[in-house]
Short mmCIF file of C-alpha atoms and ligand atoms in Angstrom, two decimals:
data_model
loop_
_atom_site.label_atom_id
_atom_site.label_comp_id
_atom_site.label_asym_id
_atom_site.label_seq_id
_atom_site.Cartn_x
_atom_site.Cartn_y
_atom_site.Cartn_z
CA MET N 1 -13.38 -11.72 -20.93
CA GLY N 2 -12.75 -14.60 -23.39
CA LYS N 3 -13.49 -18.26 -22.55
CA ARG N 4 -10.53 -19.82 -20.59
CA ARG N 5 -9.91 -23.44 -20.74
CA ILE N 6 -8.82 -24.64 -17.41
CA ALA N 7 -6.88 -27.50 -15.89
CA ILE N 8 -7.71 -28.37 -12.30
CA LEU N 9 -4.95 -30.41 -10.37
CA GLY N 10 -6.59 -31.83 -7.19
CA SER N 11 -10.11 -31.26 -8.30
CA THR N 12 -11.54 -33.43 -5.61
CA GLY N 13 -9.89 -31.58 -2.61
CA SER N 14 -11.31 -28.70 -0.71
CA ILE N 15 -9.93 -26.02 -3.37
CA GLY N 16 -10.68 -28.20 -6.27
CA THR N 17 -14.28 -28.62 -5.36
CA GLN N 18 -14.79 -24.89 -4.68
CA ALA N 19 -13.02 -23.75 -7.89
CA LEU N 20 -15.48 -26.06 -9.76
CA ASP N 21 -18.37 -24.34 -7.82
CA VAL N 22 -17.00 -20.83 -9.13
CA ILE N 23 -16.98 -22.51 -12.80
CA ARG N 24 -20.40 -23.72 -12.27
CA GLN N 25 -21.67 -20.43 -11.77
CA HIS N 26 -19.86 -18.92 -14.88
CA ARG N 27 -20.18 -22.00 -17.40
CA ASP N 28 -20.01 -19.46 -20.21
CA LEU N 29 -16.53 -18.26 -19.23
CA PHE N 30 -14.75 -21.45 -18.52
CA ASP N 31 -14.02 -24.74 -20.22
CA VAL N 32 -13.00 -27.73 -17.88
CA GLU N 33 -10.19 -29.26 -19.88
CA LEU N 34 -8.13 -31.36 -17.41
CA LEU N 35 -9.24 -32.74 -14.02
CA THR N 36 -6.84 -34.63 -11.81
CA ALA N 37 -7.38 -36.48 -8.38
CA ASN N 38 -5.16 -38.48 -6.07
CA ASN N 39 -7.74 -41.28 -4.98
CA ASN N 40 -11.20 -39.95 -5.09
CA ALA N 41 -12.21 -41.90 -8.28
CA GLU N 42 -15.95 -41.63 -7.79
CA LEU N 43 -15.81 -37.76 -7.49
CA LEU N 44 -13.61 -37.38 -10.29
CA VAL N 45 -15.95 -39.53 -12.46
CA ARG N 46 -18.82 -37.37 -11.45
CA GLN N 47 -16.87 -34.01 -12.08
CA ALA N 48 -15.71 -35.02 -15.67
CA ILE N 49 -19.38 -35.80 -16.61
CA GLU N 50 -20.72 -32.91 -15.17
CA PHE N 51 -18.02 -30.47 -16.33
CA ASP N 52 -17.67 -32.40 -19.76
CA ALA N 53 -13.86 -32.56 -19.33
CA ASN N 54 -11.60 -33.33 -22.13
CA ALA N 55 -9.43 -35.64 -20.09
CA VAL N 56 -8.81 -36.65 -16.41
CA VAL N 57 -5.96 -38.29 -14.45
CA ILE N 58 -6.22 -40.44 -11.48
CA CYS N 59 -3.02 -40.55 -9.75
CA ASN N 60 -3.34 -43.54 -8.04
CA GLU N 61 -2.83 -46.17 -10.71
CA ASN N 62 -4.88 -48.86 -9.03
CA LYS N 63 -7.92 -46.90 -9.70
CA TYR N 64 -7.60 -46.53 -13.43
CA ASP N 65 -9.79 -49.29 -14.11
CA GLU N 66 -12.60 -48.07 -12.13
CA VAL N 67 -12.41 -44.62 -13.69
CA ASN N 68 -11.97 -45.70 -17.27
CA SER N 69 -14.92 -48.02 -17.07
CA ALA N 70 -16.87 -45.46 -15.44
CA LEU N 71 -16.25 -42.87 -18.23
CA LEU N 72 -16.33 -45.39 -21.16
CA PRO N 73 -19.84 -44.18 -22.41
CA HIS N 74 -18.69 -40.67 -22.20
CA ASP N 75 -16.19 -38.67 -24.31
CA VAL N 76 -13.48 -38.27 -21.76
CA LYS N 77 -10.08 -39.35 -22.19
CA VAL N 78 -8.61 -41.32 -18.99
CA PHE N 79 -5.00 -41.62 -17.77
CA ALA N 80 -3.37 -42.62 -14.48
CA GLY N 81 -0.33 -41.46 -12.49
CA MET N 82 1.51 -38.32 -11.66
CA ASP N 83 3.56 -38.66 -14.85
CA ALA N 84 0.63 -38.19 -16.93
CA VAL N 85 -0.33 -35.03 -15.02
CA CYS N 86 3.07 -33.64 -15.89
CA ASP N 87 2.55 -34.40 -19.43
CA LEU N 88 -0.92 -33.03 -19.94
CA VAL N 89 -0.71 -29.79 -17.97
CA GLY N 90 1.42 -28.34 -21.10
CA GLY N 91 -1.27 -29.20 -23.56
CA SER N 92 -2.11 -26.67 -26.21
CA ASN N 93 -5.99 -27.09 -25.32
CA ILE N 94 -5.05 -25.50 -21.72
CA ASP N 95 -4.87 -21.73 -21.14
CA MET N 96 -4.46 -21.89 -17.27
CA VAL N 97 -3.59 -24.44 -14.54
CA LEU N 98 -4.99 -24.37 -11.20
CA THR N 99 -2.63 -26.15 -9.03
CA ALA N 100 -4.59 -27.39 -5.84
CA LEU N 101 -2.46 -30.42 -4.81
CA VAL N 102 -1.41 -31.07 -1.29
CA GLY N 103 2.24 -30.64 -0.22
CA PHE N 104 5.42 -30.96 -1.96
CA SER N 105 3.89 -33.29 -4.64
CA GLY N 106 2.39 -30.20 -6.19
CA LEU N 107 6.09 -28.85 -7.19
CA ARG N 108 6.59 -31.16 -10.64
CA PRO N 109 3.48 -30.29 -12.24
CA THR N 110 3.74 -26.64 -11.42
CA VAL N 111 6.95 -26.60 -12.89
CA GLU N 112 6.13 -28.34 -15.98
CA ALA N 113 3.02 -26.13 -16.51
CA ILE N 114 5.33 -23.03 -16.01
CA LYS N 115 7.52 -24.33 -18.66
CA ALA N 116 4.84 -24.86 -21.01
CA GLY N 117 3.92 -21.05 -20.52
CA LYS N 118 0.68 -21.81 -18.60
CA PRO N 119 -0.29 -18.85 -16.25
CA VAL N 120 -0.45 -20.73 -12.88
CA ALA N 121 -3.22 -20.11 -10.23
CA LEU N 122 -1.37 -21.53 -7.32
CA ALA N 123 -3.08 -22.88 -4.27
CA ASN N 124 -0.54 -25.31 -3.37
CA LYS N 125 1.92 -22.94 -1.00
CA GLU N 126 4.38 -25.87 -0.42
CA THR N 127 5.63 -25.56 -3.99
CA LEU N 128 7.04 -21.92 -3.30
CA VAL N 129 8.03 -22.95 0.33
CA ALA N 130 10.06 -25.78 -0.91
CA ALA N 131 11.61 -24.33 -4.14
CA GLY N 132 10.41 -20.57 -4.40
CA ALA N 133 13.83 -19.58 -6.06
CA LEU N 134 13.51 -22.06 -8.74
CA VAL N 135 9.74 -21.77 -9.25
CA THR N 136 9.96 -17.71 -9.35
CA ALA N 137 13.05 -17.79 -11.65
CA LEU N 138 11.41 -20.22 -14.05
CA ALA N 139 8.10 -18.20 -14.12
CA ARG N 140 10.21 -14.99 -14.94
CA GLU N 141 12.00 -16.89 -17.57
CA HIS N 142 8.79 -18.00 -19.40
CA ARG N 143 7.19 -14.85 -18.77
CA VAL N 144 4.39 -16.71 -16.62
CA PRO N 145 2.05 -15.00 -14.09
CA ILE N 146 1.69 -16.71 -10.69
CA LEU N 147 -1.78 -15.72 -9.57
CA PRO N 148 -2.21 -16.54 -5.79
CA VAL N 149 -4.98 -18.64 -4.41
CA ASP N 150 -4.39 -18.41 -0.80
CA SER N 151 -6.77 -16.06 0.43
CA GLU N 152 -3.96 -14.00 2.28
CA HIS N 153 -1.75 -13.60 -0.89
CA SER N 154 -4.79 -12.85 -3.03
CA ALA N 155 -5.67 -10.09 -0.60
CA ILE N 156 -2.06 -8.79 -0.77
CA PHE N 157 -2.23 -9.28 -4.72
CA GLN N 158 -5.46 -7.46 -4.77
CA CYS N 159 -4.15 -4.46 -2.55
CA LEU N 160 -1.09 -4.17 -4.92
CA GLN N 161 -3.29 -3.43 -7.81
CA GLY N 162 -3.73 0.12 -6.13
CA ALA N 163 -0.13 0.50 -5.47
CA GLY N 164 1.12 1.96 -8.62
CA ASN N 165 4.87 2.20 -8.76
CA ASN N 166 5.07 3.03 -4.95
CA ALA N 167 7.14 0.46 -3.02
CA VAL N 168 5.62 -1.66 -0.35
CA SER N 169 7.25 -1.14 3.22
CA ARG N 170 5.41 -3.75 5.23
CA ILE N 171 3.01 -6.74 4.64
CA HIS N 172 0.43 -7.40 7.42
CA LEU N 173 0.04 -11.01 7.10
CA THR N 174 -3.34 -12.01 8.96
CA ALA N 175 -4.07 -15.35 10.68
CA SER N 176 -7.16 -16.79 12.31
CA GLY N 177 -5.30 -18.34 15.20
CA GLY N 178 -6.83 -21.48 14.43
CA PRO N 179 -8.81 -23.82 16.80
CA PHE N 180 -6.43 -23.51 19.76
CA ARG N 181 -6.14 -19.81 19.72
CA THR N 182 -7.67 -19.30 23.10
CA TRP N 183 -6.43 -22.59 24.67
CA GLU N 184 -3.99 -23.10 27.39
CA LYS N 185 -0.65 -24.54 26.43
CA SER N 186 -1.41 -27.62 28.68
CA ALA N 187 -4.62 -28.42 26.69
CA ILE N 188 -2.97 -28.00 23.36
CA ALA N 189 -0.31 -30.32 24.45
CA ALA N 190 -3.02 -33.07 24.84
CA ALA N 191 -4.88 -31.99 21.77
CA ARG N 192 -5.69 -34.96 19.22
CA ALA N 193 -6.34 -34.83 15.59
CA SER N 194 -9.75 -34.67 15.83
CA ASP N 195 -9.46 -31.23 18.01
CA ALA N 196 -7.22 -29.69 15.51
CA LEU N 197 -9.48 -30.53 12.55
CA LYS N 198 -12.24 -28.25 13.83
CA HIS N 199 -11.31 -25.00 12.08
CA PRO N 200 -13.33 -22.03 13.33
CA ASN N 201 -13.71 -20.17 10.00
CA TRP N 202 -12.28 -21.87 7.17
CA SER N 203 -13.38 -25.01 5.36
CA MET N 204 -10.04 -26.73 4.21
CA GLY N 205 -8.34 -30.07 3.52
CA ALA N 206 -6.90 -31.93 6.80
CA LYS N 207 -3.37 -30.99 6.16
CA VAL N 208 -3.75 -27.44 6.02
CA THR N 209 -6.10 -27.46 8.85
CA VAL N 210 -3.41 -29.19 11.23
CA ASP N 211 -1.07 -26.65 9.82
CA SER N 212 -3.41 -23.78 10.92
CA ALA N 213 -3.69 -25.09 14.43
CA THR N 214 0.06 -25.23 14.72
CA MET N 215 0.25 -21.84 12.87
CA MET N 216 2.70 -23.52 10.55
CA ASN N 217 0.36 -22.43 8.00
CA LYS N 218 1.09 -18.93 8.51
CA GLY N 219 4.87 -19.77 8.66
CA LEU N 220 4.59 -21.48 5.13
CA GLU N 221 2.56 -18.45 4.07
CA VAL N 222 5.31 -16.01 5.43
CA ILE N 223 7.78 -17.83 2.83
CA GLU N 224 5.03 -18.21 0.30
CA ALA N 225 4.63 -14.21 0.50
CA LYS N 226 8.50 -13.63 0.35
CA TRP N 227 8.70 -15.33 -3.05
CA LEU N 228 5.48 -13.91 -4.47
CA PHE N 229 6.03 -10.29 -3.64
CA ASP N 230 9.96 -10.29 -3.33
CA ILE N 231 9.58 -9.00 0.50
CA ALA N 232 11.94 -9.53 3.13
CA PRO N 233 10.61 -11.70 5.87
CA ASP N 234 11.68 -9.06 8.52
CA ASP N 235 8.97 -6.90 6.53
CA ILE N 236 6.23 -9.29 7.07
CA ASN N 237 4.23 -8.87 10.29
CA VAL N 238 1.88 -11.81 11.33
CA VAL N 239 -1.20 -10.46 13.23
CA VAL N 240 -3.93 -12.78 14.63
CA HIS N 241 -7.37 -11.76 13.40
CA PRO N 242 -9.90 -14.33 14.63
CA GLU N 243 -12.73 -13.07 12.48
CA SER N 244 -10.94 -13.74 9.14
CA VAL N 245 -12.50 -10.85 7.63
CA VAL N 246 -9.43 -8.75 6.87
CA HIS N 247 -7.43 -11.43 4.71
CA SER N 248 -4.06 -9.28 4.73
CA MET N 249 -2.81 -5.78 4.42
CA VAL N 250 -0.22 -3.73 2.52
CA GLU N 251 1.65 -0.83 4.13
CA PHE N 252 3.36 2.05 2.31
CA GLU N 253 6.12 4.35 3.32
CA ASP N 254 3.69 7.10 4.23
CA GLY N 255 1.84 4.65 6.73
CA SER N 256 -0.97 4.11 4.75
CA VAL N 257 -2.20 0.55 4.69
CA LEU N 258 -4.50 -0.98 2.01
CA ALA N 259 -6.83 -4.02 3.37
CA GLN N 260 -8.86 -6.47 1.30
CA LEU N 261 -11.82 -7.73 3.20
CA ALA N 262 -14.53 -10.48 2.34
CA SER N 263 -16.33 -13.28 4.22
CA PRO N 264 -14.08 -15.99 4.78
CA ASP N 265 -14.94 -18.25 1.61
CA MET N 266 -12.08 -19.52 -0.67
CA ARG N 267 -14.43 -18.95 -3.59
CA GLU N 268 -13.46 -15.28 -3.59
CA PRO N 269 -9.68 -15.55 -4.00
CA ILE N 270 -10.56 -18.72 -6.25
CA GLN N 271 -12.47 -16.61 -8.67
CA TYR N 272 -10.03 -13.63 -8.55
CA ALA N 273 -7.33 -15.84 -9.93
CA LEU N 274 -9.22 -17.65 -12.62
CA ALA N 275 -10.84 -14.56 -13.98
CA TYR N 276 -7.85 -12.14 -13.17
CA PRO N 277 -7.96 -9.06 -13.79
CA GLU N 278 -11.61 -9.42 -13.90
CA ARG N 279 -14.12 -9.97 -10.95
CA LEU N 280 -17.04 -12.36 -11.21
CA SER N 281 -20.41 -12.52 -9.57
CA LEU N 282 -20.34 -14.84 -6.79
CA ASN N 283 -23.11 -16.25 -4.67
CA ASN N 284 -21.08 -15.88 -1.37
CA ARG N 285 -22.06 -14.12 1.79
CA LYS N 286 -21.52 -10.25 1.49
CA LEU N 287 -20.01 -8.28 4.31
CA ASP N 288 -22.59 -6.44 6.76
CA PHE N 289 -20.38 -4.40 8.90
CA ALA N 290 -23.00 -3.26 11.10
CA SER N 291 -23.82 -6.81 12.47
CA LEU N 292 -19.86 -7.51 12.53
CA GLY N 293 -19.52 -4.57 14.97
CA SER N 294 -15.86 -4.89 15.48
CA LEU N 295 -12.69 -6.58 14.42
CA SER N 296 -10.07 -7.62 16.59
CA PHE N 297 -6.23 -8.21 16.22
CA PHE N 298 -3.49 -9.66 18.32
CA ALA N 299 0.18 -10.59 18.37
CA PRO N 300 0.90 -14.15 17.84
CA ASP N 301 2.06 -16.10 20.87
CA PRO N 302 5.38 -17.67 19.94
CA ASP N 303 5.34 -19.91 23.16
CA ARG N 304 2.13 -21.85 22.42
CA PHE N 305 2.81 -21.79 18.78
CA PRO N 306 6.57 -22.29 18.01
CA CYS N 307 5.92 -23.32 14.12
CA LEU N 308 5.79 -19.85 13.38
CA GLY N 309 9.29 -19.10 14.81
CA LEU N 310 10.69 -22.15 12.92
CA ALA N 311 9.50 -20.99 9.48
CA PHE N 312 11.13 -17.55 10.02
CA ASP N 313 14.32 -19.52 11.22
CA ALA N 314 14.17 -21.46 7.97
CA ILE N 315 13.65 -18.55 5.60
CA ARG N 316 16.52 -16.72 7.35
CA SER N 317 18.72 -19.49 6.70
CA GLY N 318 17.53 -19.50 3.14
CA GLY N 319 18.87 -22.21 0.74
CA ASN N 320 17.16 -25.46 1.09
CA MET N 321 16.29 -25.12 4.83
CA PRO N 322 12.44 -24.06 3.96
CA CYS N 323 12.59 -27.25 1.66
CA VAL N 324 13.74 -29.21 4.80
CA MET N 325 11.32 -27.64 7.18
CA ASN N 326 8.30 -28.29 4.74
CA ALA N 327 9.32 -31.90 4.30
CA ALA N 328 9.55 -32.65 8.18
CA ASN N 329 6.38 -30.93 8.62
CA GLU N 330 4.68 -33.23 6.15
CA VAL N 331 6.13 -35.99 7.94
CA ALA N 332 5.04 -34.98 11.38
CA VAL N 333 1.49 -33.72 10.15
CA ASP N 334 0.85 -37.17 8.64
CA ALA N 335 1.84 -38.95 11.86
CA PHE N 336 -0.25 -36.54 14.17
CA LEU N 337 -3.29 -37.32 11.96
CA ARG N 338 -2.86 -40.92 12.43
CA ASP N 339 -2.51 -40.16 16.29
CA ARG N 340 1.06 -41.43 16.35
CA ILE N 341 2.40 -38.41 17.91
CA GLY N 342 1.47 -35.54 20.34
CA PHE N 343 0.58 -32.01 18.95
CA TYR N 344 3.90 -30.34 20.19
CA ASP N 345 5.98 -33.17 18.76
CA ILE N 346 5.13 -31.50 15.33
CA PRO N 347 7.40 -28.39 16.04
CA ALA N 348 9.91 -30.68 17.98
CA ILE N 349 10.32 -32.95 14.64
CA VAL N 350 10.51 -30.01 12.39
CA ARG N 351 13.11 -28.36 14.83
CA ASP N 352 15.30 -31.67 15.26
CA THR N 353 15.20 -32.26 11.37
CA MET N 354 16.36 -28.71 10.58
CA ALA N 355 18.94 -29.14 13.19
CA VAL N 356 20.69 -31.99 11.67
CA SER N 357 20.38 -30.42 8.10
CA ASP N 358 22.43 -27.93 6.32
CA SER N 359 21.13 -24.98 4.19
CA THR N 360 23.09 -25.10 0.90
CA SER N 361 20.71 -24.73 -1.91
CA ALA N 362 19.65 -27.07 -4.98
CA THR N 363 19.41 -25.31 -8.13
CA THR N 364 17.52 -27.63 -10.21
CA LEU N 365 14.09 -29.73 -9.93
CA GLY N 366 16.14 -32.91 -9.08
CA GLY N 367 18.08 -31.48 -6.41
CA PHE N 368 14.74 -30.33 -4.60
CA LEU N 369 13.27 -33.60 -5.00
CA GLU N 370 16.45 -35.15 -3.58
CA ILE N 371 16.61 -32.74 -0.53
CA ASN N 372 12.92 -33.42 0.20
CA ALA N 373 13.42 -37.13 -0.03
CA GLU N 374 16.29 -36.99 2.26
CA ALA N 375 14.66 -34.63 4.80
CA LYS N 376 11.60 -36.78 4.80
CA ALA N 377 13.85 -39.97 5.55
CA ARG N 378 15.59 -38.02 8.48
CA ALA N 379 12.46 -36.77 9.86
CA SER N 380 10.82 -40.38 9.76
CA GLU N 381 13.85 -41.48 11.71
CA ILE N 382 13.50 -38.68 14.23
CA LEU N 383 9.82 -39.28 14.39
CA ALA N 384 10.45 -42.91 15.45
CA SER N 385 11.80 -41.49 18.76
CA TYR N 386 8.68 -39.40 19.57
CA SER N 387 5.88 -41.89 18.61
CA ASN N 388 3.35 -43.28 20.81
MG1 MG U 1 -4.13 -18.84 3.61
#
């Protein structure tokens, strides 16, 4: 493949650093043009120097001077603030944009990248959850591919390469079950943020790790799959698979199922998106089936993990309800990470916020920004009645 010039939005987070590790192993195939970070100035500076980035953006404007002075001896342009990210993603020096920002904040720069005709490697699932109709319509209009980085969606995407023109009848979305998979409900109810942050298989950021513990992550992924693959939520079957080796499966009308397997390591789906349609060598752990012995599968438990059901409710309601659900979840997870609320207050706050919201849909970016802000305000009011 020809050399690809990459922008990484969220380069200091879990996905961003793993993407740079993939690039580190294939420096001849990628040029790092743009790196952006929210707060981690020190790591952003180190990355910019190591990868000889053309430009960086530190979103926290208070850290601009720190980044700028550290990069003064180097040939790196330095900017600050989210507006700069949105301006720079469309640059003619960029071939592909990896969006690895956390939460709803990824929506605006993703939309700007699509409008500029840049293929998007999408690691920010909240973008599709909150505004899937808008984002996918824009991608069609600008003929821009959205390449999934989420491991399950990468698996589905990889399986679909073997589908030909055959219709998919079902998707089997696998879930690790998270750190509380085997816990009693009473123990889960008493769990703190430090318990939820111990994920058994995957190394991820704090927000997605808590989402994994509540299984809201799987709910967000159901909605993400609906938009990426144009499949009805009722045709998406969530199955708990604790080993995280089968990353998801696609079923056809004849009952045949294609699955994608690999060791749980985000660098695999990252390289598939960055190099698509090629596959690159990777220094990850290869599967050893004899030592794995067996793989297990279970139905999810809706009683201990109510967030999954809330996500199905939201996507069936349609319109802006997934955006409302996502906003309420971001507020609740943030409060849980600060030890302000209990574990089951997360689904309670999401449910209460959805109950007082209607599902009429926004059609513009501005509309979704407004719905998100309103839902966050409503969720914050509801949160006050649950706070410790
Ligand atoms: Mg995932």
